[in-house]
Coordinates of C-alpha atoms in Angstrom, one line a residue:
M48 CA 92.2 126.6 119.0
A49 CA 89.6 123.9 118.7
A50 CA 90.4 120.5 120.4
N51 CA 91.6 117.7 118.2
P52 CA 88.6 115.3 117.9
T53 CA 90.9 112.4 117.4
A54 CA 93.1 113.0 120.5
P55 CA 92.9 110.0 122.8
T56 CA 91.2 111.9 125.6
A57 CA 88.7 113.7 123.4
L58 CA 85.0 113.0 123.0
W59 CA 83.9 112.7 119.4
P60 CA 80.2 113.6 118.8
A61 CA 79.0 110.6 116.8
P62 CA 77.1 112.1 113.7
H63 CA 73.4 111.6 113.9
A64 CA 71.9 110.7 110.5
R65 CA 69.1 113.0 109.3
G66 CA 68.0 110.7 106.5
A67 CA 68.9 107.6 104.5
V68 CA 72.6 107.4 103.6
D69 CA 73.5 107.0 99.9
A70 CA 77.2 106.6 99.4
T71 CA 80.1 104.8 97.9
V72 CA 82.8 104.0 100.5
H73 CA 86.3 102.9 99.5
V74 CA 87.4 100.7 102.4
P75 CA 91.2 100.4 102.9
G76 CA 93.0 97.0 102.6
S77 CA 92.6 94.1 104.9
K78 CA 94.7 94.0 108.1
S79 CA 94.5 90.3 108.3
V80 CA 95.7 89.8 104.7
T81 CA 98.3 92.6 104.9
N82 CA 100.0 91.2 108.0
R83 CA 100.0 87.6 106.8
A84 CA 101.4 88.8 103.5
L85 CA 104.2 90.7 105.2
V86 CA 105.3 87.6 107.1
L87 CA 105.2 85.3 104.1
A88 CA 107.1 87.9 102.0
A89 CA 109.7 88.3 104.7
L90 CA 110.3 84.5 104.8
A91 CA 110.4 84.1 101.0
S92 CA 113.5 83.2 98.9
E93 CA 113.0 86.2 96.6
P94 CA 111.6 89.8 96.7
G95 CA 107.9 90.4 96.4
W96 CA 105.4 93.3 96.1
L97 CA 102.3 94.1 98.2
R98 CA 99.9 96.4 96.4
R99 CA 97.3 98.5 98.2
P100 CA 98.5 97.4 101.6
L101 CA 96.7 98.7 104.7
R102 CA 98.6 101.5 106.4
S103 CA 97.4 101.3 110.0
R104 CA 98.9 101.0 113.5
D105 CA 98.8 97.1 113.4
T106 CA 100.3 96.8 109.9
L107 CA 103.0 99.5 110.5
L108 CA 103.9 97.7 113.8
M109 CA 104.3 94.5 111.8
A110 CA 106.5 96.2 109.1
D111 CA 108.7 97.9 111.7
A112 CA 109.1 94.6 113.6
L113 CA 110.3 92.8 110.4
R114 CA 112.6 95.7 109.6
A115 CA 114.1 95.4 113.1
M116 CA 114.9 91.7 112.3
G117 CA 116.7 92.7 109.0
V118 CA 113.9 92.6 106.4
G119 CA 113.9 95.3 103.8
I120 CA 110.5 97.0 103.3
D121 CA 110.4 99.9 100.9
E122 CA 107.2 101.9 100.8
G123 CA 106.3 103.7 97.6
V124 CA 104.4 103.0 94.4
G125 CA 104.3 99.8 92.3
P126 CA 106.5 99.2 89.3
D127 CA 103.7 100.3 87.0
G128 CA 103.0 103.5 89.0
S129 CA 99.5 102.3 89.9
G130 CA 99.0 103.2 93.5
E131 CA 100.8 102.4 96.7
A132 CA 102.9 99.3 97.0
W133 CA 105.5 97.9 99.3
R134 CA 108.6 96.1 98.0
I135 CA 109.6 93.3 100.4
L136 CA 113.3 92.4 100.3
P137 CA 113.9 89.2 102.4
A138 CA 117.3 89.0 104.2
G139 CA 119.0 86.9 106.8
L140 CA 117.0 87.4 109.9
R141 CA 119.1 88.7 112.8
G142 CA 119.1 90.1 116.3
P143 CA 119.5 91.6 118.7
A144 CA 116.2 93.5 118.2
T145 CA 113.2 94.8 120.1
V146 CA 109.7 94.4 118.7
D147 CA 106.9 96.6 119.8
V148 CA 103.6 94.6 119.3
G149 CA 101.3 97.5 120.4
N150 CA 98.1 95.6 121.1
A151 CA 98.1 93.7 117.8
G152 CA 97.3 90.0 118.1
T153 CA 98.8 89.2 114.7
V154 CA 102.2 90.8 115.6
M155 CA 102.5 89.3 119.1
R156 CA 101.5 85.8 117.8
F157 CA 102.9 85.6 114.3
L158 CA 106.4 87.0 114.9
P159 CA 107.8 84.8 117.8
P160 CA 108.0 81.8 115.4
V161 CA 109.7 84.1 112.8
A162 CA 112.1 85.2 115.6
T163 CA 113.2 81.6 116.2
L164 CA 114.7 81.7 112.7
A165 CA 116.8 84.9 113.5
A166 CA 120.4 84.8 114.6
G167 CA 120.2 86.5 117.9
D168 CA 117.9 87.6 120.6
I169 CA 114.5 89.2 119.8
R170 CA 112.6 90.9 122.6
F171 CA 108.9 91.4 122.4
D172 CA 107.0 94.1 124.3
G173 CA 103.8 96.1 123.9
D174 CA 100.9 98.0 125.3
P175 CA 99.8 97.2 128.9
R176 CA 96.7 95.4 127.6
S177 CA 99.0 93.1 125.5
Y178 CA 100.4 91.6 128.7
E179 CA 96.9 90.3 129.5
R180 CA 96.3 88.6 126.1
P181 CA 97.0 84.8 125.9
L182 CA 100.2 83.8 124.2
H183 CA 100.8 80.5 125.9
G184 CA 99.8 78.5 122.8
V185 CA 102.6 79.9 120.7
I186 CA 105.2 79.9 123.5
D187 CA 104.6 76.3 124.6
A188 CA 104.5 75.1 121.0
L189 CA 107.7 76.8 120.1
R190 CA 109.5 75.3 123.1
A191 CA 108.2 71.9 122.2
L192 CA 109.6 72.4 118.7
G193 CA 113.1 73.3 120.0
A194 CA 113.0 77.1 120.7
R195 CA 114.5 78.9 123.7
I196 CA 112.1 81.5 125.1
D197 CA 112.2 83.5 128.3
D198 CA 108.8 84.7 129.6
D199 CA 109.3 84.2 133.3
G200 CA 106.5 81.6 133.2
R201 CA 103.8 84.1 132.3
G202 CA 102.7 82.6 129.0
A203 CA 102.4 86.2 127.9
L204 CA 104.4 89.3 127.1
P205 CA 107.0 90.6 127.6
L206 CA 109.3 87.8 126.4
T207 CA 112.6 87.2 124.6
V208 CA 113.1 84.6 121.8
H209 CA 116.7 83.4 121.7
G210 CA 117.0 82.8 117.9
S211 CA 119.5 80.4 116.7
G212 CA 118.9 80.9 112.9
A213 CA 116.9 77.7 112.5
L214 CA 114.2 75.6 114.2
D215 CA 113.7 71.8 114.1
G216 CA 110.0 71.9 113.9
G217 CA 107.9 68.8 113.5
P218 CA 104.7 67.7 115.3
V219 CA 103.2 69.7 118.1
S220 CA 99.9 69.7 120.0
I221 CA 98.3 72.9 121.2
D222 CA 95.0 74.2 122.7
A223 CA 94.0 77.0 120.3
S224 CA 90.5 77.4 121.7
S225 CA 91.3 81.0 123.0
S226 CA 92.7 82.1 119.6
S227 CA 93.0 80.6 116.1
Q228 CA 96.0 82.9 115.7
F229 CA 98.0 80.2 117.6
V230 CA 97.5 77.9 114.7
S231 CA 98.2 80.5 112.0
A232 CA 101.3 81.6 113.7
L233 CA 102.9 78.2 113.5
L234 CA 101.7 77.5 110.0
L235 CA 103.1 80.8 108.5
S236 CA 106.7 80.0 109.6
G237 CA 106.3 76.3 109.2
P238 CA 107.8 76.0 105.7
R239 CA 111.1 77.5 107.1
F240 CA 111.4 74.9 109.9
N241 CA 113.8 72.1 109.2
Q242 CA 111.0 69.4 109.4
G243 CA 108.1 71.7 108.6
V244 CA 105.3 71.6 111.2
E245 CA 102.3 69.5 112.1
V246 CA 99.9 71.4 114.3
R247 CA 97.3 69.4 116.2
H248 CA 94.5 71.3 118.1
I249 CA 93.5 69.4 121.2
G250 CA 91.3 71.9 123.0
G251 CA 87.7 72.8 122.8
S252 CA 85.9 74.6 120.0
L253 CA 88.3 76.3 117.7
P254 CA 87.2 79.9 117.0
S255 CA 87.6 82.0 113.8
L256 CA 88.3 79.1 111.4
P257 CA 88.0 81.4 108.3
H258 CA 91.2 83.1 109.5
I259 CA 93.0 79.7 109.5
R260 CA 91.6 79.1 106.0
M261 CA 93.0 82.5 105.0
T262 CA 96.4 81.5 106.3
V263 CA 96.3 78.2 104.4
D264 CA 95.2 79.8 101.1
M265 CA 98.0 82.4 101.4
L266 CA 100.6 79.8 102.1
R267 CA 99.6 77.8 99.1
A268 CA 99.7 80.9 96.9
V269 CA 103.4 81.3 97.7
G270 CA 104.2 77.7 97.0
A271 CA 103.8 76.0 100.3
Q272 CA 102.4 72.5 100.6
V273 CA 99.7 72.4 103.3
D274 CA 97.5 69.5 104.3
T275 CA 94.3 70.4 106.1
P276 CA 91.2 68.8 107.5
E277 CA 89.3 70.2 104.5
S278 CA 91.7 68.6 102.1
G279 CA 91.2 65.1 103.5
G280 CA 93.5 65.2 106.4
E281 CA 92.8 64.4 110.1
P282 CA 90.3 66.6 111.9
N283 CA 92.0 69.5 113.7
V284 CA 95.4 68.8 112.2
W285 CA 97.4 71.0 109.8
R286 CA 100.7 70.0 108.2
V287 CA 103.1 72.2 106.3
T288 CA 106.0 70.7 104.4
P289 CA 109.4 72.4 104.6
G290 CA 110.4 74.3 101.5
A291 CA 111.2 77.6 99.9
L292 CA 108.5 80.3 99.6
L293 CA 108.1 82.3 96.4
G294 CA 108.1 86.1 96.2
R295 CA 104.7 87.3 94.8
D296 CA 103.0 90.4 93.4
L297 CA 99.9 90.5 95.6
T298 CA 97.1 93.0 95.7
I299 CA 95.5 93.3 99.1
E300 CA 91.7 92.9 99.3
P301 CA 89.6 95.6 101.0
D302 CA 89.1 94.8 104.7
L303 CA 85.5 93.4 104.7
S304 CA 85.2 93.5 108.5
N305 CA 86.0 97.2 108.4
A306 CA 83.2 97.6 105.8
Q307 CA 80.8 96.6 108.6
P308 CA 80.0 100.0 110.1
F309 CA 79.3 101.4 106.6
L310 CA 77.0 98.5 105.7
A311 CA 75.4 98.9 109.1
A312 CA 74.7 102.6 108.3
A313 CA 72.6 101.5 105.3
L314 CA 70.7 99.1 107.5
V315 CA 70.2 101.6 110.3
T316 CA 69.1 104.5 108.1
G317 CA 67.2 102.5 105.4
G318 CA 69.8 103.7 102.9
R319 CA 72.3 102.4 100.4
V320 CA 76.0 101.9 100.6
V321 CA 78.4 100.6 97.8
I322 CA 81.7 99.0 98.8
P323 CA 83.9 98.8 95.6
D324 CA 86.2 95.8 94.9
W325 CA 84.3 93.4 97.2
P326 CA 85.9 90.1 96.1
Q327 CA 83.8 87.4 94.4
R328 CA 85.7 84.8 96.4
T329 CA 87.4 85.4 99.7
T330 CA 88.4 83.8 103.0
Q331 CA 87.8 87.0 105.0
P332 CA 85.3 86.5 107.8
G333 CA 83.7 89.8 106.9
D334 CA 82.1 88.3 103.8
R335 CA 79.5 86.8 106.1
L336 CA 78.1 90.2 106.7
R337 CA 76.1 89.8 103.4
E338 CA 74.2 86.9 105.0
I339 CA 73.9 88.4 108.5
F340 CA 72.8 91.9 107.6
T341 CA 70.4 90.5 105.0
E342 CA 68.7 88.5 107.7
M343 CA 68.5 91.6 109.9
G344 CA 66.5 93.5 107.2
G345 CA 68.7 94.5 104.3
S346 CA 69.4 93.3 100.8
C347 CA 72.6 93.1 98.8
E348 CA 73.9 92.6 95.3
L349 CA 77.4 91.5 94.5
T350 CA 78.6 92.8 91.1
E351 CA 81.9 93.1 89.2
Y352 CA 82.2 96.6 90.7
G353 CA 81.6 95.6 94.3
L354 CA 78.9 95.1 96.9
E355 CA 75.7 97.2 96.9
F356 CA 73.9 96.9 100.2
T357 CA 70.4 98.5 100.8
G358 CA 68.5 98.8 104.1
S359 CA 64.7 98.3 104.2
G360 CA 64.0 100.8 106.9
R361 CA 63.4 98.1 109.5
I362 CA 66.0 96.2 111.6
H363 CA 65.2 92.6 112.8
G364 CA 66.7 90.8 115.7
I365 CA 68.8 87.7 115.0
D366 CA 69.8 84.5 116.7
V367 CA 73.3 83.7 115.3
D368 CA 76.4 81.7 116.1
L369 CA 79.4 84.0 115.5
G370 CA 82.1 81.6 116.6
D371 CA 83.8 81.7 113.2
V372 CA 83.4 85.5 112.8
G373 CA 83.8 86.8 116.3
E374 CA 85.3 90.1 115.2
L375 CA 82.0 91.1 113.7
T376 CA 80.2 90.9 117.1
P377 CA 80.5 94.5 118.3
G378 CA 79.0 95.9 115.1
I379 CA 76.2 93.3 115.1
A380 CA 75.5 94.0 118.7
A381 CA 75.2 97.7 117.9
V382 CA 72.7 97.0 115.1
A383 CA 70.8 94.5 117.3
A384 CA 70.4 97.2 120.0
L385 CA 68.4 99.2 117.4
A386 CA 66.3 96.2 116.2
D387 CA 62.5 95.6 116.6
T388 CA 63.0 92.1 118.2
P389 CA 65.5 90.5 120.6
S390 CA 68.8 89.0 119.4
T391 CA 71.1 86.3 120.7
L392 CA 74.7 86.3 119.7
R393 CA 76.4 82.9 120.5
G394 CA 79.8 81.2 120.2
V395 CA 82.0 84.2 121.2
A396 CA 83.2 83.5 124.7
H397 CA 86.8 84.0 123.3
L398 CA 86.0 87.7 122.8
R399 CA 86.7 88.2 126.5
L400 CA 90.4 87.8 125.5
H401 CA 90.5 90.3 122.6
E402 CA 91.7 93.9 122.6
T403 CA 89.4 94.3 125.6
D404 CA 86.8 92.0 127.1
R405 CA 84.4 92.8 124.3
L406 CA 81.4 91.1 125.9
A407 CA 81.6 93.0 129.1
A408 CA 82.4 96.2 127.3
L409 CA 79.4 96.0 124.9
T410 CA 77.1 95.1 127.8
K411 CA 78.2 98.1 129.9
E412 CA 78.3 100.7 127.2
I413 CA 75.0 99.8 125.5
N414 CA 73.2 99.5 128.8
E415 CA 74.5 102.9 129.9
L416 CA 72.7 104.4 126.9
G417 CA 69.5 102.8 128.1
G418 CA 69.9 99.3 126.5
D419 CA 69.1 95.9 127.8
V420 CA 72.1 93.6 127.1
T421 CA 72.9 90.5 129.2
E422 CA 76.1 88.5 129.0
T423 CA 75.7 84.7 128.6
A424 CA 78.3 82.0 129.0
D425 CA 79.3 82.4 125.3
G426 CA 77.8 85.6 124.0
L427 CA 75.1 88.3 124.5
R428 CA 71.4 88.5 124.7
I429 CA 70.1 91.9 123.5
R430 CA 66.5 93.2 124.0
P431 CA 65.8 96.4 122.1
R432 CA 65.0 99.5 124.2
T433 CA 64.7 103.2 123.4
L434 CA 68.3 104.5 123.7
H435 CA 69.5 107.9 124.8
G436 CA 72.7 109.9 124.4
G437 CA 75.8 109.6 126.5
V438 CA 79.5 108.7 126.4
F439 CA 80.4 105.5 124.7
H440 CA 83.8 104.2 126.0
T441 CA 86.1 102.3 123.6
Y442 CA 88.6 100.7 126.0
E443 CA 91.2 101.3 123.2
D444 CA 89.3 98.8 121.0
H445 CA 88.8 99.9 117.4
R446 CA 85.6 97.8 117.0
M447 CA 84.0 99.3 120.1
A448 CA 84.6 102.8 118.6
T449 CA 82.9 101.9 115.3
A450 CA 80.0 100.1 117.1
G451 CA 79.4 103.3 119.1
A452 CA 79.3 105.3 115.8
V453 CA 76.7 103.0 114.4
I454 CA 74.4 103.6 117.4
G455 CA 75.0 107.3 117.1
L456 CA 73.4 107.3 113.7
A457 CA 70.0 106.5 115.3
V458 CA 70.5 108.0 118.7
A459 CA 71.2 111.7 119.2
D460 CA 74.0 113.0 121.4
V461 CA 76.2 109.9 121.6
Q462 CA 79.9 110.8 122.2
I463 CA 82.7 108.3 121.4
E464 CA 85.6 108.4 123.8
N465 CA 88.9 108.0 122.0
V466 CA 87.7 107.5 118.4
A467 CA 91.4 107.7 117.5
T468 CA 91.7 104.0 118.4
T469 CA 90.2 103.2 115.0
A470 CA 93.6 103.9 113.6
K471 CA 94.5 100.4 114.7
T472 CA 93.0 99.0 111.5
L473 CA 90.9 101.8 109.9
P474 CA 92.8 105.0 109.4
D475 CA 90.8 108.2 109.0
F476 CA 87.6 106.6 110.2
P477 CA 86.0 109.9 111.2
D478 CA 86.6 111.4 107.8
L479 CA 85.3 108.3 106.0
W480 CA 82.2 108.4 108.3
A481 CA 81.6 112.1 107.6
G482 CA 82.1 111.5 103.9
M483 CA 79.5 108.7 103.8
L484 CA 76.9 110.9 105.6
G485 CA 77.5 113.9 103.4
S486 CA 74.8 116.5 103.8
D487 CA 72.6 114.0 105.6
G488 CA 74.9 113.8 108.6
A489 CA 74.8 116.1 111.6

């Protein structure tokens, strides 16, 4: 019997493109939107629907965690029979319960504030790597707002939230320079706190601001009142007024960050890829790929059908600050390693605290294929070199796996260790990749 190519210990031969790709790729729904929508629907005062939700490890962990606290989530089709939809039935949050966060930042950070509203103890645990990821911003803030949390002073998992059914809330100052999710976590539950919440960021540069804007937009869409720096408020201060949240019928956008490897394939092979349903307006960080990949040698057209991206056959280096869109760094680094001029990726020191230390991992893996990547204080410097085949390790990081696949398009005999880790946010990636390549692939 042949080995399972998606088994965690297997090596997946990254397909080598024999020509320019020409494909339409239907990218599954956004993880960031799905998990925020699940939290808001669970805290609403009435039932709601999520249409076209992403089914991946991170989102199923979020759904299971909310179910453990008493929320009803029925998976099926929408009321009109038009595709998959989840019915969210809010209920009185309760414990005792145990939440498995896996290695999902949104689960480990968004749900402790929810747990303070539960009647009973909620224990949080996860993968070994989750113990190393910073959680102090959420823990310290919740304590300042009146919560009881046991973490043995680690500022990290595992921990137990002693829920009392309510939380006072009010003003709190945090350092969110290591993760914008600290801010989003407090804002999402803020309408249910007795005094709402006022979050003041007092640290250094705040990464991934588009994700905070996404949180604010989604809060407003379910009836919350939110004051932000962009709406005339103080710099680095977000206020959420206490109040009921509405149940909504929400259709989840495609995950634009997960479209990255497919757009990169068009750039690397000088081909064409269409991503249907690319939104005309969005807060997703992945939308910036249109600008970045155009500067690196492609061209794009956004139509009512979606995004059409075309490579020119040449890849140019780039000097770019990715502070707001750090999750795009692995894919951009992979493309930059194949460019005709050097690249500098800046503003992403916080990636050292993601699913793995992404800066160290990218440096090691690209260099072991013959590349010339150097870590800087806040990013990477990439000098193009002729690359060769070899094993590309993923460190259980989904974006490392897709970055390796991009390199494999142009470099023969690249093997991805544990491509199955892409199931975290992009289920069936190997099949999607093979489908894109069609007869042009290896």
